[in-house]
Tab-separated table of C-alpha atoms and ligand atoms in Angstrom:
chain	number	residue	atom	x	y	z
A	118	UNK	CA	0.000	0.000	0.000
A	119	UNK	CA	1.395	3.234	-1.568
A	120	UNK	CA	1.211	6.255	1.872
A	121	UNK	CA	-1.556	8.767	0.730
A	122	UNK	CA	0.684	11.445	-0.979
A	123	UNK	CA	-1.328	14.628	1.211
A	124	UNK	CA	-0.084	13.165	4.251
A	125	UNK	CA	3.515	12.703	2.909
A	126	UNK	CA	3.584	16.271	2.303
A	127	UNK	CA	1.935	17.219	5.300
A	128	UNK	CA	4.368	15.756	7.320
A	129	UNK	CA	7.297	17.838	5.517
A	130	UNK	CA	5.546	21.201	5.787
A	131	UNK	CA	1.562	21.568	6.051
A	132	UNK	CA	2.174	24.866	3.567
A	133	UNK	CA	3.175	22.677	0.978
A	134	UNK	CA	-0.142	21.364	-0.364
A	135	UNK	CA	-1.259	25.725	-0.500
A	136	UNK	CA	-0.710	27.324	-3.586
A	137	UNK	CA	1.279	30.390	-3.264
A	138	UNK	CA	1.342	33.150	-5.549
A	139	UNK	CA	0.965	32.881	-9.553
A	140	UNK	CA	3.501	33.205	-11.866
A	141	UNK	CA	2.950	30.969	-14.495
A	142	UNK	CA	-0.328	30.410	-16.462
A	143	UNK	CA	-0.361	27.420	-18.171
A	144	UNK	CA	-3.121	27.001	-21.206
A	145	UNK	CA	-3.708	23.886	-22.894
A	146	UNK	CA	-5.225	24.290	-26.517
A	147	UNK	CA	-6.530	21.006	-26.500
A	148	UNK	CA	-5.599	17.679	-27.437
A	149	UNK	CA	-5.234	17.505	-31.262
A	150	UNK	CA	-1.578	16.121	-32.168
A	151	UNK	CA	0.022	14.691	-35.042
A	152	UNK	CA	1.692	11.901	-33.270
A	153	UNK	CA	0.547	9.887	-30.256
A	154	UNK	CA	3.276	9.169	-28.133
A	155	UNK	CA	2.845	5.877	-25.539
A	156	UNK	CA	3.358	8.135	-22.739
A	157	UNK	CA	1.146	10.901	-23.303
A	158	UNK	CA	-0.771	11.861	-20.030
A	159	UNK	CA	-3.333	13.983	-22.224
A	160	UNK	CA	-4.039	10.864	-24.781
A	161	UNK	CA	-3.589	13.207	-27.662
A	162	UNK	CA	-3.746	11.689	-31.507
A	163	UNK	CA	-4.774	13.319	-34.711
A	164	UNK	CA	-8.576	12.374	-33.473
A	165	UNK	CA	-8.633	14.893	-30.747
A	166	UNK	CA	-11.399	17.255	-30.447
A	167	UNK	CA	-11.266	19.603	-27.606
A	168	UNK	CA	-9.980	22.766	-29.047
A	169	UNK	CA	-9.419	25.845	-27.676
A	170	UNK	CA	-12.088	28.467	-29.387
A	171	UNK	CA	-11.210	32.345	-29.573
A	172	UNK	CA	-13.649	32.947	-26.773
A	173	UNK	CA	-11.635	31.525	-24.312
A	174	UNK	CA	-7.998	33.108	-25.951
A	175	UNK	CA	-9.791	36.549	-25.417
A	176	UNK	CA	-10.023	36.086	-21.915
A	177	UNK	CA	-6.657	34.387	-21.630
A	178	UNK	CA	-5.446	37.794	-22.925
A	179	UNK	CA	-7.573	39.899	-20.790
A	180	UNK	CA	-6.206	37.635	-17.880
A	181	UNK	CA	-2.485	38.759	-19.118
A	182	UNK	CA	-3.753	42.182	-19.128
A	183	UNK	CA	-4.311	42.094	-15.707
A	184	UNK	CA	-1.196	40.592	-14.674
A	185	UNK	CA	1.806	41.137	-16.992
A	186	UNK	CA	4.509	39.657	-14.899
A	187	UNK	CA	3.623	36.314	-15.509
A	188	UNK	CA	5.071	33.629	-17.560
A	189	UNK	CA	2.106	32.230	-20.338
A	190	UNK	CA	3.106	28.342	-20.457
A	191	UNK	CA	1.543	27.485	-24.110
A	192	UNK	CA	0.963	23.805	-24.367
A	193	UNK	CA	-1.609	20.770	-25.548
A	194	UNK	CA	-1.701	18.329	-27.161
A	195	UNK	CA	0.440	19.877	-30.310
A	196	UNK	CA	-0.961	23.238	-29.414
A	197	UNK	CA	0.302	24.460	-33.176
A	198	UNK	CA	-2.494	22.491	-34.832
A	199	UNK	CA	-5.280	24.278	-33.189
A	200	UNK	CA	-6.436	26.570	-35.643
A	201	UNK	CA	-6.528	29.720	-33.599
A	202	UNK	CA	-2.843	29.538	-32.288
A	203	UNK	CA	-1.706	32.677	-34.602
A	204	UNK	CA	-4.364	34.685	-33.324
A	205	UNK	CA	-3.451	33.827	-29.225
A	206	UNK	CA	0.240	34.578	-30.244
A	207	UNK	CA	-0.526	37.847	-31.883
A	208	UNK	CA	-3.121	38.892	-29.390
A	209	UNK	CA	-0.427	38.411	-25.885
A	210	UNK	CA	1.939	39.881	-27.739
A	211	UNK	CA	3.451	42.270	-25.067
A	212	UNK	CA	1.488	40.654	-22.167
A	213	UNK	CA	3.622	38.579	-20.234
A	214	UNK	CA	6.982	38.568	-19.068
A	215	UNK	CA	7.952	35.256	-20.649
A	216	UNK	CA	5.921	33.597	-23.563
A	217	UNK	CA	6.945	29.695	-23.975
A	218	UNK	CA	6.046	27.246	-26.674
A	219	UNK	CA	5.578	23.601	-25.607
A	220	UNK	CA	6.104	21.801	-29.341
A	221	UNK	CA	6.718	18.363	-29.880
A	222	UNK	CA	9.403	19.789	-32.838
A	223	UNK	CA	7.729	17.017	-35.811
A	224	UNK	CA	5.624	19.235	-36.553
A	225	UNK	CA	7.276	22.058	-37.879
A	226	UNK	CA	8.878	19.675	-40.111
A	227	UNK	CA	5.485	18.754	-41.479
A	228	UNK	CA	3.806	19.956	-44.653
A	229	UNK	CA	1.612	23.129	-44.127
A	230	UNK	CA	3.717	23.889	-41.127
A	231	UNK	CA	6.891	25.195	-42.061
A	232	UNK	CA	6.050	29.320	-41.513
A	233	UNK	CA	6.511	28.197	-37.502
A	234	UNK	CA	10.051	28.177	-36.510
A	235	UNK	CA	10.050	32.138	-38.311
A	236	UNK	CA	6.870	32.890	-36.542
A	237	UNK	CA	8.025	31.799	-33.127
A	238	UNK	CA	11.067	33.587	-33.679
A	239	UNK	CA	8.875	36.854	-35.078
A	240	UNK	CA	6.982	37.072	-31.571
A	241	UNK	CA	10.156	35.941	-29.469
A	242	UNK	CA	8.786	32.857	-28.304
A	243	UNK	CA	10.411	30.464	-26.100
A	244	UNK	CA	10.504	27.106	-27.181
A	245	UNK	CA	10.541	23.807	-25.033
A	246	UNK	CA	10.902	21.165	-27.511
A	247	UNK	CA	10.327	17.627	-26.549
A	248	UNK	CA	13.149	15.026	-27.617
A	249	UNK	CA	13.254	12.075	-25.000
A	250	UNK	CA	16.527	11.498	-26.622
A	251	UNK	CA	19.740	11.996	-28.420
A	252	UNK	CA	19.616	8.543	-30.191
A	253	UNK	CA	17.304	7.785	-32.809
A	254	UNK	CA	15.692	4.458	-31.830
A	255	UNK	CA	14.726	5.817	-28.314
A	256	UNK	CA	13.248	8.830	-29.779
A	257	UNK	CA	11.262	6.882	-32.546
A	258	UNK	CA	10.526	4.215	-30.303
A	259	UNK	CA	8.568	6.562	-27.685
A	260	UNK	CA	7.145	8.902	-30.255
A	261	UNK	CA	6.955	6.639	-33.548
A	262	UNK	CA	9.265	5.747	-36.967
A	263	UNK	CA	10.767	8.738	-38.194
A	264	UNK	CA	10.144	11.521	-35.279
A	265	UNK	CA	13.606	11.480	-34.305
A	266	UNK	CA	15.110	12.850	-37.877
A	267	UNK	CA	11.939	14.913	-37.774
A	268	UNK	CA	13.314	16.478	-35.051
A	269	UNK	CA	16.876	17.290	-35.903
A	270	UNK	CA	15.870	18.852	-39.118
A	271	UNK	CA	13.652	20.781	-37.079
A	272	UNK	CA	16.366	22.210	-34.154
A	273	UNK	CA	19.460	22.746	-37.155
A	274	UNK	CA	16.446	25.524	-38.258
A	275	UNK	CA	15.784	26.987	-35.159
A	276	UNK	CA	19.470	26.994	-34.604
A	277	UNK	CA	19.938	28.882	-37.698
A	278	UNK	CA	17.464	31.159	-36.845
A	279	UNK	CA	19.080	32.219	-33.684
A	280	UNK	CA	17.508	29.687	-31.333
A	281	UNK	CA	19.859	28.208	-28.957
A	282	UNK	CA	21.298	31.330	-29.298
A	283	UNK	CA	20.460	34.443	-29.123
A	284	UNK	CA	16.438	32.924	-28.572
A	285	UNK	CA	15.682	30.291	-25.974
A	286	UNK	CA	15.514	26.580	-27.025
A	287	UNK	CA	15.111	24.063	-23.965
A	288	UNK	CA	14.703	20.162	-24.751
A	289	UNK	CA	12.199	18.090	-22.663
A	290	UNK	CA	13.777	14.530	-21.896
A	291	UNK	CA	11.088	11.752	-20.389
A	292	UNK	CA	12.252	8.266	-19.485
A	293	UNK	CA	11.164	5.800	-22.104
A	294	UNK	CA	9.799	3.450	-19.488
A	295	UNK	CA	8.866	3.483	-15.459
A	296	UNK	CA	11.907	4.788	-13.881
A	297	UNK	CA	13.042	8.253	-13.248
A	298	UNK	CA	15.240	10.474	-14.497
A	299	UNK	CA	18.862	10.776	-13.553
A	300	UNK	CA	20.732	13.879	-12.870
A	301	UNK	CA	19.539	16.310	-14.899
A	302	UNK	CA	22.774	18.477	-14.869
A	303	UNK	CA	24.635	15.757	-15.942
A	304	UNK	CA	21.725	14.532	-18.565
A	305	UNK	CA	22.382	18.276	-19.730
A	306	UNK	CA	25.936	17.885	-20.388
A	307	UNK	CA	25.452	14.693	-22.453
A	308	UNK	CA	22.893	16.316	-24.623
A	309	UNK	CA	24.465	18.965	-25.566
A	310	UNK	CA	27.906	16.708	-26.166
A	311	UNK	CA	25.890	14.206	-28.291
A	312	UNK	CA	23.761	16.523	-30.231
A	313	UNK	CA	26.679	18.645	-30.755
A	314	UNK	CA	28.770	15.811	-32.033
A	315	UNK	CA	25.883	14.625	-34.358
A	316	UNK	CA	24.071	17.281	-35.723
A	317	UNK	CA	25.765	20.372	-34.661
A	318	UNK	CA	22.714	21.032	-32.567
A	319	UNK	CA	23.532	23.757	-29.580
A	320	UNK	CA	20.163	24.524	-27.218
A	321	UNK	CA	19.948	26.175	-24.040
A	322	UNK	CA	18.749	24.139	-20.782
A	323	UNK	CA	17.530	20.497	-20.733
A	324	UNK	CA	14.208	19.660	-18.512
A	325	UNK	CA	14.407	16.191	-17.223
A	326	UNK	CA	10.240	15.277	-16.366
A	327	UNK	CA	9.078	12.666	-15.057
A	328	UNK	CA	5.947	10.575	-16.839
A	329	UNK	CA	2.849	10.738	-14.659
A	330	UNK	CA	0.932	7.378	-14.126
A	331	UNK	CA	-2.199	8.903	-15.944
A	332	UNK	CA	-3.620	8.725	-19.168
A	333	UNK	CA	-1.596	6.442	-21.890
A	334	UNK	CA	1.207	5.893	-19.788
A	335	UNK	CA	-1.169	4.690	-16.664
A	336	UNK	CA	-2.715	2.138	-19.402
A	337	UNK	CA	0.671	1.173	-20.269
A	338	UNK	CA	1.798	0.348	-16.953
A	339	UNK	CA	-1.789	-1.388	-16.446
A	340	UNK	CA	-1.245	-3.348	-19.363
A	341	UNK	CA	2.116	-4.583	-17.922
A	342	UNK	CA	0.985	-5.409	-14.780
A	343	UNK	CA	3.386	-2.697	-13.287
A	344	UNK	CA	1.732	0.386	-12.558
A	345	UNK	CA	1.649	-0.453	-8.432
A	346	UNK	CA	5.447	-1.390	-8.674
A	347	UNK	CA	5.792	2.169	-10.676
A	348	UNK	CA	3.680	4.532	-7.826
A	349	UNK	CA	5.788	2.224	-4.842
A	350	UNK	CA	8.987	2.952	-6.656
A	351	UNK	CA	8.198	7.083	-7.725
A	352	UNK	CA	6.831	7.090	-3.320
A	353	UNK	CA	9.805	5.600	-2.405
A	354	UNK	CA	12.013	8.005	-4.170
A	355	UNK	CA	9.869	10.865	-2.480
A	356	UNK	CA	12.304	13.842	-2.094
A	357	UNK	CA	11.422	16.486	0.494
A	358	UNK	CA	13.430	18.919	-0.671
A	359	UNK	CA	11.706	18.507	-4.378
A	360	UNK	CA	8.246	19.046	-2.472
A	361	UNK	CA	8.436	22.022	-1.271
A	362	UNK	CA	8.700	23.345	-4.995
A	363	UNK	CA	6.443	21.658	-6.688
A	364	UNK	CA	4.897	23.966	-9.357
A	365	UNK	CA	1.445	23.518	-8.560
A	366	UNK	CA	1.913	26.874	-5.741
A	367	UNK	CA	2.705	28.802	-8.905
A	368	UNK	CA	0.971	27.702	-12.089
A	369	UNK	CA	-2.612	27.548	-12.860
A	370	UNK	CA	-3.415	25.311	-15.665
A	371	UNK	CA	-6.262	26.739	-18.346
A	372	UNK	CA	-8.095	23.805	-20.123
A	373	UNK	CA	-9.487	24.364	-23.840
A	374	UNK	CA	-12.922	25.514	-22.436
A	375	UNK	CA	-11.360	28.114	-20.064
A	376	UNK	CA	-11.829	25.867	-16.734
A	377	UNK	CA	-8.214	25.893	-14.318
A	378	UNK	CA	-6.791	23.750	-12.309
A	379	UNK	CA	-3.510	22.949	-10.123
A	380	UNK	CA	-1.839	21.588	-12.851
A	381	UNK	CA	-2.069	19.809	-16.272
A	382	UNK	CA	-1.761	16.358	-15.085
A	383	UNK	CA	-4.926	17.272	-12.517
A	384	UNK	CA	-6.987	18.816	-16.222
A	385	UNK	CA	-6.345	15.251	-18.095
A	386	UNK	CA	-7.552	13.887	-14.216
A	387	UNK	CA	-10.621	16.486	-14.577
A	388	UNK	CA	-9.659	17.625	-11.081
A	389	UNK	CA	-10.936	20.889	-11.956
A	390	UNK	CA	-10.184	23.645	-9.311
A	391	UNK	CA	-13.660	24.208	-7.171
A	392	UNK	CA	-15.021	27.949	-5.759
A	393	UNK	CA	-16.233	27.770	-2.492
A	394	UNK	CA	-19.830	27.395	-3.449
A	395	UNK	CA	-18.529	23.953	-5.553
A	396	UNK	CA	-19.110	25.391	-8.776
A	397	UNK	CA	-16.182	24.953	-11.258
A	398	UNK	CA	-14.118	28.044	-11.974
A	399	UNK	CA	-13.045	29.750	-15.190
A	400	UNK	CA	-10.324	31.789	-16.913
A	401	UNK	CA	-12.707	34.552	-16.370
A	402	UNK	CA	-13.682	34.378	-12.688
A	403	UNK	CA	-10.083	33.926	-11.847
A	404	UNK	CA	-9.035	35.655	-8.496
A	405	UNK	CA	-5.414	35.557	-8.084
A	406	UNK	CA	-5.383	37.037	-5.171
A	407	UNK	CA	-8.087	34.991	-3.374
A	408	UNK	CA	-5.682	31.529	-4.625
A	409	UNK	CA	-2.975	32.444	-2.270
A	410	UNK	CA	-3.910	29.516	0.284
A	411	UNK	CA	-6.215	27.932	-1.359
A	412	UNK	CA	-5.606	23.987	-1.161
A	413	UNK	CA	-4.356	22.131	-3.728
A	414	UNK	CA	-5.847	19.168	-5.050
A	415	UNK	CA	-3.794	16.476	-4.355
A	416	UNK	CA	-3.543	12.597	-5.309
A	417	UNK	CA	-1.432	9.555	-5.543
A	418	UNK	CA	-0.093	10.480	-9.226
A	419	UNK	CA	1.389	13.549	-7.758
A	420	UNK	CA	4.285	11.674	-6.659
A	421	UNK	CA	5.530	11.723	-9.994
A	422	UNK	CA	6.548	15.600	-8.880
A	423	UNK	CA	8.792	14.507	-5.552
A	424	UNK	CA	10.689	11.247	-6.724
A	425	UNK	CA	14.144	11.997	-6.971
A	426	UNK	CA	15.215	15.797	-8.119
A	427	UNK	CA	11.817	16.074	-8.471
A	428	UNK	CA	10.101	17.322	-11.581
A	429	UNK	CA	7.840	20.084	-12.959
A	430	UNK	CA	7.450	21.571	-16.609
A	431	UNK	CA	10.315	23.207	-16.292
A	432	UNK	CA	12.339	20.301	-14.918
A	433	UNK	CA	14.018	18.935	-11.540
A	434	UNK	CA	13.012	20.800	-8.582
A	435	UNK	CA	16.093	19.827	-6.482
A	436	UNK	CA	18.551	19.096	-8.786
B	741	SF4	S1	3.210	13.452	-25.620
B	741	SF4	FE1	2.991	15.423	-26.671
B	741	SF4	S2	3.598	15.000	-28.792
B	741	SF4	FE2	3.178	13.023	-27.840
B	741	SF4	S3	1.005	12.572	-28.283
B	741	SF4	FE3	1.068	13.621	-26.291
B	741	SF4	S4	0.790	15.780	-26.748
B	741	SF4	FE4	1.362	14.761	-28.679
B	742	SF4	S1	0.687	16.411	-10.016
B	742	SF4	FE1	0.052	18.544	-10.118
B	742	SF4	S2	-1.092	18.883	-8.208
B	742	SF4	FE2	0.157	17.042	-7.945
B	742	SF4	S3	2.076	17.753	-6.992
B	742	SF4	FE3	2.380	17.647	-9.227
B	742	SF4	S4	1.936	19.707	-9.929
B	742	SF4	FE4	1.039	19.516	-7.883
């Protein structure tokens, strides 16, 4: 029997499970992607149809407005493919302090898609590129044939464009199984030797994430008769040190119809964050300054956060 994770924390520091004060808005435009990796926590594939409508971008932006210090976290699914991603670039232009990209890099390499890497770089966008790996069959293997040269031809353009450079290109590594990461520092270091070596790829940070026993992967592990093995091992790996930043006491996550939550693993849960009167609340009732202390809603997959450096969309916590 895996400890209830709310009482782990509890006993480290009862403010832990309180979110703090925002600084990064998170907005997931839905789960339409072009490839459908087996450990994808939001089960997106090319038949996904939640998709963020302009309604909800408007008050995104009016959110920003509001708050311009924050960091706007852009992610899905492949949030590219939704069909109004041009117009929430253009319209929080100027709005927050930090403007990332979560892309899964295939796509710009698609055809129809190849105005991106000049358009990120037009409205100095961040970009957090996902690429589990340096070597080809660990990349294609997690994400399908071909991703991984996808990929590289992708990052040598956004190199040549300046990213890695004088723009901001981070790489997302996930473990292409149930362990966790190592070190990410040294991960980091290896990266940047190997891709250097082989492509003449240069990028700036490397996140090391952990994959959450939800969605896809949670089937996988079902299917393999490990998933209790996986949740003992991540609770036995529980890092105190990593819990006390977890990013859920600074991020609000925005689903495609406008509803937050603590996080995106707790949207693809549909652990929607509740008002006091139990009714669900939106982009557009959002109080930020009635969060600070709010509870967070907590649950066994959030272990996946505190297991060794810890991890969070921007990587370890306690590296
Ligand atoms: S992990 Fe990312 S790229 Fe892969 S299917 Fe899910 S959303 Fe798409
Ligand atoms: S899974 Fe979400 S709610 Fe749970 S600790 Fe991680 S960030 Fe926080």
């Amino acid at each position: 029997m895996v400890p209830s994770f709310k009482e782990r924390l509890q006993t480290v520091n009862s403010e832990y499970e309180t979110f703090e004060n925002l600084q990064t808005l998170q907005v997931n435009l839905g789960n339409l992607c072009n490839l459908q990796c087996n450990h994808c926590h939001v089960d997106a594939s090319s038949r996904g149809t939640e998709i963020m409508g302009i309604d909800v971008m408007d008050q995104i932006a009016g959110f920003l407005r509001c708050h311009p210090a924050l960091t706007l976290d852009i992610t899905g699914g492949c949030p590219e493919m939704n069909p109004n991603f041009r117009y929430l670039v253009e319209e929080t232009e100027g709005l927050a302090a930090r403007r990332m990209l979560r892309s899964n890099l295939a796509i710009m390499a698609e055809h129809g898609w190849e105005w991106l890497p000049e358009f990120c770089c037009n409205q100095e966008l961040i970009i957090v590129g996902s690429l589990p790996c340096y070597l080809e069959e660990n990349v294609d293997g997690q994400r399908g044939n071909g991703v991984y040269k996808e990929s590289i031809q992708v990052l040598k353009r956004l190199n040549s464009i300046g990213y890695g450079k004088e723009l901001e290109l981070d790489l997302v590594y996930n473990p292409g199984g149930d362990f966790i990461p190592g070190s990410q520092q040294g991960l980091e270091t290896t990266y940047k030797a190997e891709l250097s070596a082989r492509h003449g790829i240069v990028f700036n940070h490397l996140f090391t994430i952990t994959n959450a026993p939800i969605g896809r992967f949670r089937e996988h592990l079902e299917t393999t008769g490990t998933y209790a093995d996986y949740l003992h091992m991540l609770a036995g790996r529980f890092n105190p040190e990593a819990a006390g930043n977890i990013m859920c006491r600074t991020l609000i996550s925005v689903d495609w119809q406008g509803k937050i939550y603590n996080c995106d693993f707790n949207q693809a849960l549909g652990m929607a964050v509740i008002a006091e009167d139990g009714s669900e609340i939106t982009i557009s009732e959002l109080d930020n300054a009635g969060m600070s202390g709010k509870q967070i809603d907590l649950a066994q997959h959030c272990y996946c956060c505190t297991a060794g450096e810890g991890s969070s969309c921007t990587g370890a916590l306690a590296p």
